[in-house]
mmCIF file of C-alpha atoms in Angstrom:
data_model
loop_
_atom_site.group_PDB
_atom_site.id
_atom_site.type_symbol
_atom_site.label_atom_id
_atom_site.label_comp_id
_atom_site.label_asym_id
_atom_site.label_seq_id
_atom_site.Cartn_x
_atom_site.Cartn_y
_atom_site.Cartn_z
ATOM 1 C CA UNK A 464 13.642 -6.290 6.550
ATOM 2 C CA UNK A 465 13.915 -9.678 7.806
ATOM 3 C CA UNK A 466 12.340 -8.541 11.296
ATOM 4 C CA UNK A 467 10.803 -5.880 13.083
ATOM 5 C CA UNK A 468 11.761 -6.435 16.672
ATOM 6 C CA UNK A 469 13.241 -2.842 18.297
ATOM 7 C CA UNK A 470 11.933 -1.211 15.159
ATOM 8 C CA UNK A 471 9.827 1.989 15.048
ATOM 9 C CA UNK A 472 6.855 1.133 12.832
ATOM 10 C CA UNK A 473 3.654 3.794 11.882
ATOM 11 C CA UNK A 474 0.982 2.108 10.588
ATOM 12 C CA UNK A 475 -1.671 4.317 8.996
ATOM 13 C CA UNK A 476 -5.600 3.810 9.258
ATOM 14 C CA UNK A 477 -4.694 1.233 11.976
ATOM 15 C CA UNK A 478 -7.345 1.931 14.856
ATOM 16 C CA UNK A 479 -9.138 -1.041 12.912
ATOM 17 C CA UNK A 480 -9.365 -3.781 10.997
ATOM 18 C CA UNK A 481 -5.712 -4.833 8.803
ATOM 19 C CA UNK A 482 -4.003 -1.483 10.125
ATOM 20 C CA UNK A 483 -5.114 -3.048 14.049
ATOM 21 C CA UNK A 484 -3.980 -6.754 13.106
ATOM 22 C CA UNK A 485 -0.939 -5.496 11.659
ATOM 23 C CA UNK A 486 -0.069 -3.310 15.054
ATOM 24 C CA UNK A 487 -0.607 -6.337 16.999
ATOM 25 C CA UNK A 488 1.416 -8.655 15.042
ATOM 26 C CA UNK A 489 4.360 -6.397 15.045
ATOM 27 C CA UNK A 490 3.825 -5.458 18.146
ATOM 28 C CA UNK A 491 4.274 -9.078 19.470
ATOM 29 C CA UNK A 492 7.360 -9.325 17.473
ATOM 30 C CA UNK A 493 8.894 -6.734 19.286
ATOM 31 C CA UNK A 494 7.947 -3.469 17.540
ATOM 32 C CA UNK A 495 7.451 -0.237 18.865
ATOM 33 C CA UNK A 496 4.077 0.822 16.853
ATOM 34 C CA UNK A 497 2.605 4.133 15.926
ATOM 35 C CA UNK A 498 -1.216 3.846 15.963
ATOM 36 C CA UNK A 499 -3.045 6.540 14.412
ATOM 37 C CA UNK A 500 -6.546 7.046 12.531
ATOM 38 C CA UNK A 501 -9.396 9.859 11.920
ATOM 39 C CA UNK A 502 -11.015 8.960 14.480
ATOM 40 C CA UNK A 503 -9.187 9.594 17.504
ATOM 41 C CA UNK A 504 -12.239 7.593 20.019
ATOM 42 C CA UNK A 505 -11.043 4.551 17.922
ATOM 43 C CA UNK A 506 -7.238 5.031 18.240
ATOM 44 C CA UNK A 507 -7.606 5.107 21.975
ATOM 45 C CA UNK A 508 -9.649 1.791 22.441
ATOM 46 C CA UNK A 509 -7.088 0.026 20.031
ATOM 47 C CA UNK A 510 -4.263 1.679 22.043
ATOM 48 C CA UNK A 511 -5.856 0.767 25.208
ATOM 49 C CA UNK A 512 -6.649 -2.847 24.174
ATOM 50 C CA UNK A 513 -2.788 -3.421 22.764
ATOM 51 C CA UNK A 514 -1.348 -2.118 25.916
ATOM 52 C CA UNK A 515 -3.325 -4.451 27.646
ATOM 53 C CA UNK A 516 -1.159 -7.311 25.606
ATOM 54 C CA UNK A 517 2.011 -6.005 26.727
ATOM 55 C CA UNK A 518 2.579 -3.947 23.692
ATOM 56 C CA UNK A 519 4.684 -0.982 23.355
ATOM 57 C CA UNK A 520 2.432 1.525 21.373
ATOM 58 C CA UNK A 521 0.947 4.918 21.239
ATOM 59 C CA UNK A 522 -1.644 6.664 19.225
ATOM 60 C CA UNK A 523 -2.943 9.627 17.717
ATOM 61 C CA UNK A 524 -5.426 11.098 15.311
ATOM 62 C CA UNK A 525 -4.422 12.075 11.915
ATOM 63 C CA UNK A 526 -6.044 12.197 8.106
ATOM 64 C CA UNK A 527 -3.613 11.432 5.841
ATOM 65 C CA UNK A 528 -4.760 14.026 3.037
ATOM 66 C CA UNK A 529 -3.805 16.964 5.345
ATOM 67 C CA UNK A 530 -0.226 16.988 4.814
ATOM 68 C CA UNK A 531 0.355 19.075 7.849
ATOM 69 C CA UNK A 532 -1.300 16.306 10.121
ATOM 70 C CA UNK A 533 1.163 13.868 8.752
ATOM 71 C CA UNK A 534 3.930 16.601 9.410
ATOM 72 C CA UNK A 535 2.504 16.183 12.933
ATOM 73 C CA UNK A 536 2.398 12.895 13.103
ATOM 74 C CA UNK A 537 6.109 12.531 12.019
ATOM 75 C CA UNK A 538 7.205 14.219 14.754
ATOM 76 C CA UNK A 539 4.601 12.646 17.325
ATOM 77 C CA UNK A 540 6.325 9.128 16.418
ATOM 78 C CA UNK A 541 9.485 10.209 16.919
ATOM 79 C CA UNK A 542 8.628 12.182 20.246
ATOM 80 C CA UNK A 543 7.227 8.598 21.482
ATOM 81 C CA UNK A 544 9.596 6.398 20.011
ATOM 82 C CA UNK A 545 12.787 7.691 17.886
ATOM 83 C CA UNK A 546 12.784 7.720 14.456
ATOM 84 C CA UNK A 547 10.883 5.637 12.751
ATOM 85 C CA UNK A 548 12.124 2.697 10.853
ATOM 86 C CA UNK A 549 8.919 1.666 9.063
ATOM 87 C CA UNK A 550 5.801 3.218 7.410
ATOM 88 C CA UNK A 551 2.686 1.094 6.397
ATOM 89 C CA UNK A 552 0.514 3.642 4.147
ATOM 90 C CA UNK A 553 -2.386 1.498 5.313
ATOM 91 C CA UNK A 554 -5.114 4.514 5.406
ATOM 92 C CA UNK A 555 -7.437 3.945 2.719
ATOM 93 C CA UNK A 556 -11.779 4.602 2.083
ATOM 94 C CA UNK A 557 -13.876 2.965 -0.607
ATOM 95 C CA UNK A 558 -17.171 3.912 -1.803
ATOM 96 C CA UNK A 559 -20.627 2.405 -2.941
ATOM 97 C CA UNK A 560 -20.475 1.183 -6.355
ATOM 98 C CA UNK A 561 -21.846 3.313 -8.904
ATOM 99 C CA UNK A 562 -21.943 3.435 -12.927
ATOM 100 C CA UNK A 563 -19.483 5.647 -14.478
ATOM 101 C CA UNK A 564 -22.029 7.885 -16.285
ATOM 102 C CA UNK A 565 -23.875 8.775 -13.689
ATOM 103 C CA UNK A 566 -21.006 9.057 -10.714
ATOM 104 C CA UNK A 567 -20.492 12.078 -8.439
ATOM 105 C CA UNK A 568 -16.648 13.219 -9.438
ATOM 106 C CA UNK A 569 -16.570 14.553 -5.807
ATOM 107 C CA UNK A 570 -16.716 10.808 -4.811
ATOM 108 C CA UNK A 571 -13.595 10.326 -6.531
ATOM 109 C CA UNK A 572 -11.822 13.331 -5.561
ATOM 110 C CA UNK A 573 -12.562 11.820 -1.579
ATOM 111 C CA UNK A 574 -11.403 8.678 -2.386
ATOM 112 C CA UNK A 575 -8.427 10.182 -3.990
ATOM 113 C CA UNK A 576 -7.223 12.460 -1.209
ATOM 114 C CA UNK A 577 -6.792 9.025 0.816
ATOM 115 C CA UNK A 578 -6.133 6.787 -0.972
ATOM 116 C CA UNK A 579 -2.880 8.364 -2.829
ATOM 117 C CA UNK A 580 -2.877 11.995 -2.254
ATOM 118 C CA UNK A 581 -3.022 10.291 1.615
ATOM 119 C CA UNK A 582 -0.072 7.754 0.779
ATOM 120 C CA UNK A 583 2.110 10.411 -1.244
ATOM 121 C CA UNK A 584 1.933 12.620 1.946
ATOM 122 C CA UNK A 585 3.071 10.208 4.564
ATOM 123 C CA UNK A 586 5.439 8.985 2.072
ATOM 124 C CA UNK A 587 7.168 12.109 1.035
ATOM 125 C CA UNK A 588 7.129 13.271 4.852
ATOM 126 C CA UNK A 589 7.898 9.949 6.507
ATOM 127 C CA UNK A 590 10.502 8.815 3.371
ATOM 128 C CA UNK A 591 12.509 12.180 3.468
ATOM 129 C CA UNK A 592 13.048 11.527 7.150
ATOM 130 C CA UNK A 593 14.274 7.857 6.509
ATOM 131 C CA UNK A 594 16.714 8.318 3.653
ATOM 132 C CA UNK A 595 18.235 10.892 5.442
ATOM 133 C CA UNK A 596 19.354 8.561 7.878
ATOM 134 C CA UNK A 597 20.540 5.758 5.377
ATOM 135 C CA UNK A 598 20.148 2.627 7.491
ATOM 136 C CA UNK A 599 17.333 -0.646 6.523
ATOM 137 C CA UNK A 600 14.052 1.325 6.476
ATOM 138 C CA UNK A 601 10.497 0.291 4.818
ATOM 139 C CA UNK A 602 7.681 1.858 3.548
ATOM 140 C CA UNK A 603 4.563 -0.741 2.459
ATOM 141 C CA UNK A 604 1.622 0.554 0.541
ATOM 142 C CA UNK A 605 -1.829 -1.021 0.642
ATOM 143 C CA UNK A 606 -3.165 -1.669 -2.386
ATOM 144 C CA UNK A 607 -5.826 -4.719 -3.412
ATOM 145 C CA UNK A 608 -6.266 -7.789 -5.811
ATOM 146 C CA UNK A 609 -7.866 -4.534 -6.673
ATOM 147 C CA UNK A 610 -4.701 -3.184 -8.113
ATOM 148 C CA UNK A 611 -4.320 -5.870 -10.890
ATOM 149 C CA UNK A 612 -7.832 -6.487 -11.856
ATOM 150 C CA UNK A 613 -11.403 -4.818 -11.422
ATOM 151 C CA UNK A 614 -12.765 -7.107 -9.037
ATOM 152 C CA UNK A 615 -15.519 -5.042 -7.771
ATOM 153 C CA UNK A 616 -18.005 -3.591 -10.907
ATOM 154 C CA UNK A 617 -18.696 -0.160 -10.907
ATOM 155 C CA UNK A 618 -16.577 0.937 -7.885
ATOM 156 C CA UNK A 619 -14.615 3.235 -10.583
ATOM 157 C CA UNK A 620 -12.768 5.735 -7.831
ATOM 158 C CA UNK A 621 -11.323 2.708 -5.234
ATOM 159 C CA UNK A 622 -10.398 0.559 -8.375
ATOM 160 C CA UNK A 623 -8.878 3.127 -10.463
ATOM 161 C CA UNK A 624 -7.244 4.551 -7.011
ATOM 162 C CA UNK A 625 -5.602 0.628 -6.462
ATOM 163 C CA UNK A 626 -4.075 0.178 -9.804
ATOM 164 C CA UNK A 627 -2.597 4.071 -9.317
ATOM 165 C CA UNK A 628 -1.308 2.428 -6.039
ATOM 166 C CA UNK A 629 0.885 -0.084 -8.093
ATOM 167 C CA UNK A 630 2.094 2.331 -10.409
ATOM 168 C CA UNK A 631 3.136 4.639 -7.856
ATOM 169 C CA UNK A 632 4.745 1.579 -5.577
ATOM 170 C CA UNK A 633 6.525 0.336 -8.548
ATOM 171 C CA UNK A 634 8.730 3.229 -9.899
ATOM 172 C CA UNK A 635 9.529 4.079 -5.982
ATOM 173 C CA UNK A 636 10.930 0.713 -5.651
ATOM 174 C CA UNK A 637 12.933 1.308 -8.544
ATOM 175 C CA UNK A 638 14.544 4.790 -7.743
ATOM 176 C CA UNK A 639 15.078 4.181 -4.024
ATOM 177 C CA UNK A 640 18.789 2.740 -2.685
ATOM 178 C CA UNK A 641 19.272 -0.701 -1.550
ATOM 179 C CA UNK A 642 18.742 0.246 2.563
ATOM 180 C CA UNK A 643 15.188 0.831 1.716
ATOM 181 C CA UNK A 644 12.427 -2.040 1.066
ATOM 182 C CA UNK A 645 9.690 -0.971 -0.484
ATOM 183 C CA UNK A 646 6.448 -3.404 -1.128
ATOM 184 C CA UNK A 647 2.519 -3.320 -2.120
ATOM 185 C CA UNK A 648 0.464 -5.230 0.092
ATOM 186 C CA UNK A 649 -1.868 -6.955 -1.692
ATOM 187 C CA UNK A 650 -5.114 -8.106 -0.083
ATOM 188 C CA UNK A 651 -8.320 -9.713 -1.249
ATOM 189 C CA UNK A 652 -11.851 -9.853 0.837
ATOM 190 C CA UNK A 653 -10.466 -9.757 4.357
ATOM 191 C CA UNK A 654 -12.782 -9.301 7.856
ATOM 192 C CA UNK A 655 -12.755 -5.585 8.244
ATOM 193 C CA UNK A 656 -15.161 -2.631 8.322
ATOM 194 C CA UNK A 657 -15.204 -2.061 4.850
ATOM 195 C CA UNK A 658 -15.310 -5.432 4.114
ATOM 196 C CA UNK A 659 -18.575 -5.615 6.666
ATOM 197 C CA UNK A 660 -17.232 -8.443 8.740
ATOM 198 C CA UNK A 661 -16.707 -10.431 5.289
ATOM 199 C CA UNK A 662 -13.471 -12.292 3.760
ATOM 200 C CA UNK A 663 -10.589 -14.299 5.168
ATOM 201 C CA UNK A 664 -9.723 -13.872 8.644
ATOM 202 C CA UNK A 665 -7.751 -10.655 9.196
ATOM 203 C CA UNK A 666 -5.356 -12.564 11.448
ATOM 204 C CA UNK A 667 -4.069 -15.221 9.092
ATOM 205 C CA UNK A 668 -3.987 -12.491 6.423
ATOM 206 C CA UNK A 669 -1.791 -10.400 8.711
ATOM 207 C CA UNK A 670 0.348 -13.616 9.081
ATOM 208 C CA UNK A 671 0.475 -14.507 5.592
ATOM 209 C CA UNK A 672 1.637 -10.684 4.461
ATOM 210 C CA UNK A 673 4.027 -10.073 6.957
ATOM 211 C CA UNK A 674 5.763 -13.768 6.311
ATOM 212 C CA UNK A 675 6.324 -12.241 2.655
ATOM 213 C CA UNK A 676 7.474 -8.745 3.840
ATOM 214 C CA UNK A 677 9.916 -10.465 6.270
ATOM 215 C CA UNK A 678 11.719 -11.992 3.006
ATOM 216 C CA UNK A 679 11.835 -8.663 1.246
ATOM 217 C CA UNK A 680 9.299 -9.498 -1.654
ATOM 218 C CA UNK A 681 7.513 -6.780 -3.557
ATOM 219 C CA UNK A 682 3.827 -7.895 -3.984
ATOM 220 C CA UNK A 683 2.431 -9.479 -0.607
ATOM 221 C CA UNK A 684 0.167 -11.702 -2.026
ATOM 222 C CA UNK A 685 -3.006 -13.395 -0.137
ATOM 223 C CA UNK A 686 -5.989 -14.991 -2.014
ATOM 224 C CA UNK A 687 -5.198 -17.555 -4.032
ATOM 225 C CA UNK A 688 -7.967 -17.607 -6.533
ATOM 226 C CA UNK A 689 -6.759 -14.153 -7.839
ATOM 227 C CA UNK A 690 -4.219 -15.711 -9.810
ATOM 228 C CA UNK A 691 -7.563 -16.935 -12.298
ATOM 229 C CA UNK A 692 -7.997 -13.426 -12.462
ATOM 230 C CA UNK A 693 -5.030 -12.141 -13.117
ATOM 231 C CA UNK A 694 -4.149 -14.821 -15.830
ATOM 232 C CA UNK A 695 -7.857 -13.802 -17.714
ATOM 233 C CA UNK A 696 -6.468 -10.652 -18.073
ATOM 234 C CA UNK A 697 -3.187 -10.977 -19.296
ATOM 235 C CA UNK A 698 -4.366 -13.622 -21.636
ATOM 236 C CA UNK A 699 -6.311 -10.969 -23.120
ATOM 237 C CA UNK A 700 -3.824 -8.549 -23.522
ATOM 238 C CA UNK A 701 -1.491 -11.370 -25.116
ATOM 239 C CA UNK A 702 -4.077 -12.332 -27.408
ATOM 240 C CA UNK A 703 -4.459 -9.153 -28.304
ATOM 241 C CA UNK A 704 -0.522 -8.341 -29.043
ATOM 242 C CA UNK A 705 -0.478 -11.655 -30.616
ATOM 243 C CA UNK A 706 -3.007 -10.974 -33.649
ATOM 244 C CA UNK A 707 -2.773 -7.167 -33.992
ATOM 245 C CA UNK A 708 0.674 -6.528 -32.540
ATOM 246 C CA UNK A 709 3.371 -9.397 -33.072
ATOM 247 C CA UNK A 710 6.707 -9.452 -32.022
ATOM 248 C CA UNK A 711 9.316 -9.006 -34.976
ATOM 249 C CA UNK A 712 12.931 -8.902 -35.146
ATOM 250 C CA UNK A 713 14.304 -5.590 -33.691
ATOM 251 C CA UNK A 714 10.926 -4.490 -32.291
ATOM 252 C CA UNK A 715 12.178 -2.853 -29.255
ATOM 253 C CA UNK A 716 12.910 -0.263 -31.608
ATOM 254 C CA UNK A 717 9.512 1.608 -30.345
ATOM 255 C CA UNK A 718 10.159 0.737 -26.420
ATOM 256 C CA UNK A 719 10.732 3.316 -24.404
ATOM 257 C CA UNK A 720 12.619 1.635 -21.789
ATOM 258 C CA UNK A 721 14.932 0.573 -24.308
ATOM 259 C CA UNK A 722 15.025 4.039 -25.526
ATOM 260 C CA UNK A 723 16.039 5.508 -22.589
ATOM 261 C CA UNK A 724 18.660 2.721 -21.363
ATOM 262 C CA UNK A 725 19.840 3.305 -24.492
ATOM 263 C CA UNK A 726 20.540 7.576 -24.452
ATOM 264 C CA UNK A 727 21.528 7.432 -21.172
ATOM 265 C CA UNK A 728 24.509 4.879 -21.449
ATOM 266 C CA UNK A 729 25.397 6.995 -25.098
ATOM 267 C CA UNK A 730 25.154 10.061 -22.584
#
C-alpha cells in the first residue's frame, strides 16, 4: 500500500509506545486511526494528545484474546470511520526471563493469548471483513529480531511466541490474493514500556518501518546489527546440512514442497 492517506487504519496495543508512534505517523499522513488498548485511561490520553495534533482518531478499550472484544472493536471502527482498510496486530506482552525448567506454564499460556491467540483474533475478525470487500487492504503483524533469533536468554514464552509470529505471517502472505499486503514488522530494542525507556528512538523506528511497508516489502526490518545474528545462525544450520546432510543429485525427492507442487499439478 504505497500510502495511507484517507485510509481506515486499527492499530492494536497503540495507547503507547510503537502502537502510539505508529498512530501518529499515519495519522499525519492522512489516516483515519483506530486507537485501542487494555487500558482504556491510556487510550484516552493518547486520543486526547493526537487530537490535539490535528489528527483524525478515536479510541477504545479492547484485549485482543477476547475474541468478542475484537468483534466489538470491528464494528466500533467502522461506526467511527467506515470500514477499515488496515490492521496493525501491534498488541503484544513479554515476561521476566526465566529458565525453562523451572518456568510457570501459566506464564506462557498469558503471553500466548496476546501475543497470537490476540493476533489470530483480530486477524480472522478484521481479515474476513476486508476480503469481503476485495479492494488494497493490509494487515501487519508485530513480531521482533525476536522472531529470527533468541536474542533475549531465557525469555522462552515471548521468544517462542515471535518466531510462531513469522510462521503464522508467512503462510498468510502466501494464501491471501494480490489486493491484500501482508508484512511482519520487525523491531529490535526500541524506547517503549517494555523496553523501559531503552533502544532506538521509537520515532525514527516508526519512520524507518513504515518507509518499508509503503513499498510493499514483507519483513520491516530496523536494527542493523541483527543481520550478525541472523547470519550466526544460518551458518550453523548450513554447516550442519553441509557435513551430515549434503545436497545430492535429485534430493528434492524428500521435500515436501516439491511433493506437493508436484500432486497437485498431476491432480
Amino acid at each position: 500500500m504505497q500510502s495511507y492517506a484517507d485510509k481506515t487504519v486499527v492499530i492494536t496495543g497503540s495507547a503507547t509506545g510503537i502502537g502510539r508512534e505508529m498512530a501518529r505517523q499515519m495519522g499525519n499522513e492522512g489516516a483515519r486511526v483506530l486507537i485501542c488498548g487494555r487500558r482504556l485511561d491510556r487510550v484516552e490520553e493518547a486520543v486526547e494528545e493526537l487530537t490535539a495534533e490535528n489528527l483524525i482518531v478515536a479510541g477504545t478499550a479492547c484485549d485482543v484474546a477476547d475474541r468478542t472484544q475484537v468483534e466489538v472493536l470491528a464494528d466500533f471502527a467502522e461506526a467511527q470511520f467506515g470500514p477499515v482498510d488496515v490492521l496493525i496486530n501491534n498488541a503484544g506482552i513479554g515476561q521476566d526471563p526465566t529458565p525453562i525448567i523451572d518456568m510457570d506454564l501459566s506464564i506462557f499460556r498469558r503471553v500466548y493469548e496476546i501475543n497470537i491467540y490476540g493476533t489470530l483474533n483480530c486477524t480472522q475478525v478484521f481479515g474476513k471483513r476486508m476480503l469481503a470487500r476485495k479492494v488494497p487492504c493490509a494487515i501487519y503483524n508485530l513480531g521482533s529480531e525476536n522472531s529470527v533469533f533468541a536474542a533475549v536468554p531465557s525469555s522462552h514464552a515471548y521468544v517462542s511466541s515471535k518466531h510462531a509470529l513469522l510462521a503464522i505471517t508467512e503462510l498468510m502472505a502466501e494464501e491471501t490474493p494480490d489486493f491484500m499486503d501482508v508484512g511482519l514488522i520487525m523491531p529490535g530494542l526500541v524506547v517503549s514500556e517494555m523496553s523501559q525507556g531503552l533502544g532506538m528512538p521509537t520515532d525514527q523506528f516508526v519512520s524507518r518501518i513504515l518507509e518499508q511497508l509503503r513499498a510493499g516489502e514483507f519483513f520491516a526490518v530496523s536494527h542493523a546489527y541483527n543481520k550478525v545474528r541472523i547470519d550466526d545462525r544460518y551458518a550453523a544450520l548450513a554447516r550442519a546440512y553441509d557435513t551430515y546432510a549434503p545436497r545430492y543429485d535429485g534430493d528434492n525427492e524428500y521435500d515436501i514442497r516439491h511433493y506437493l507442487e508436484t500432486t497437485c499439478v498431476q491432480a
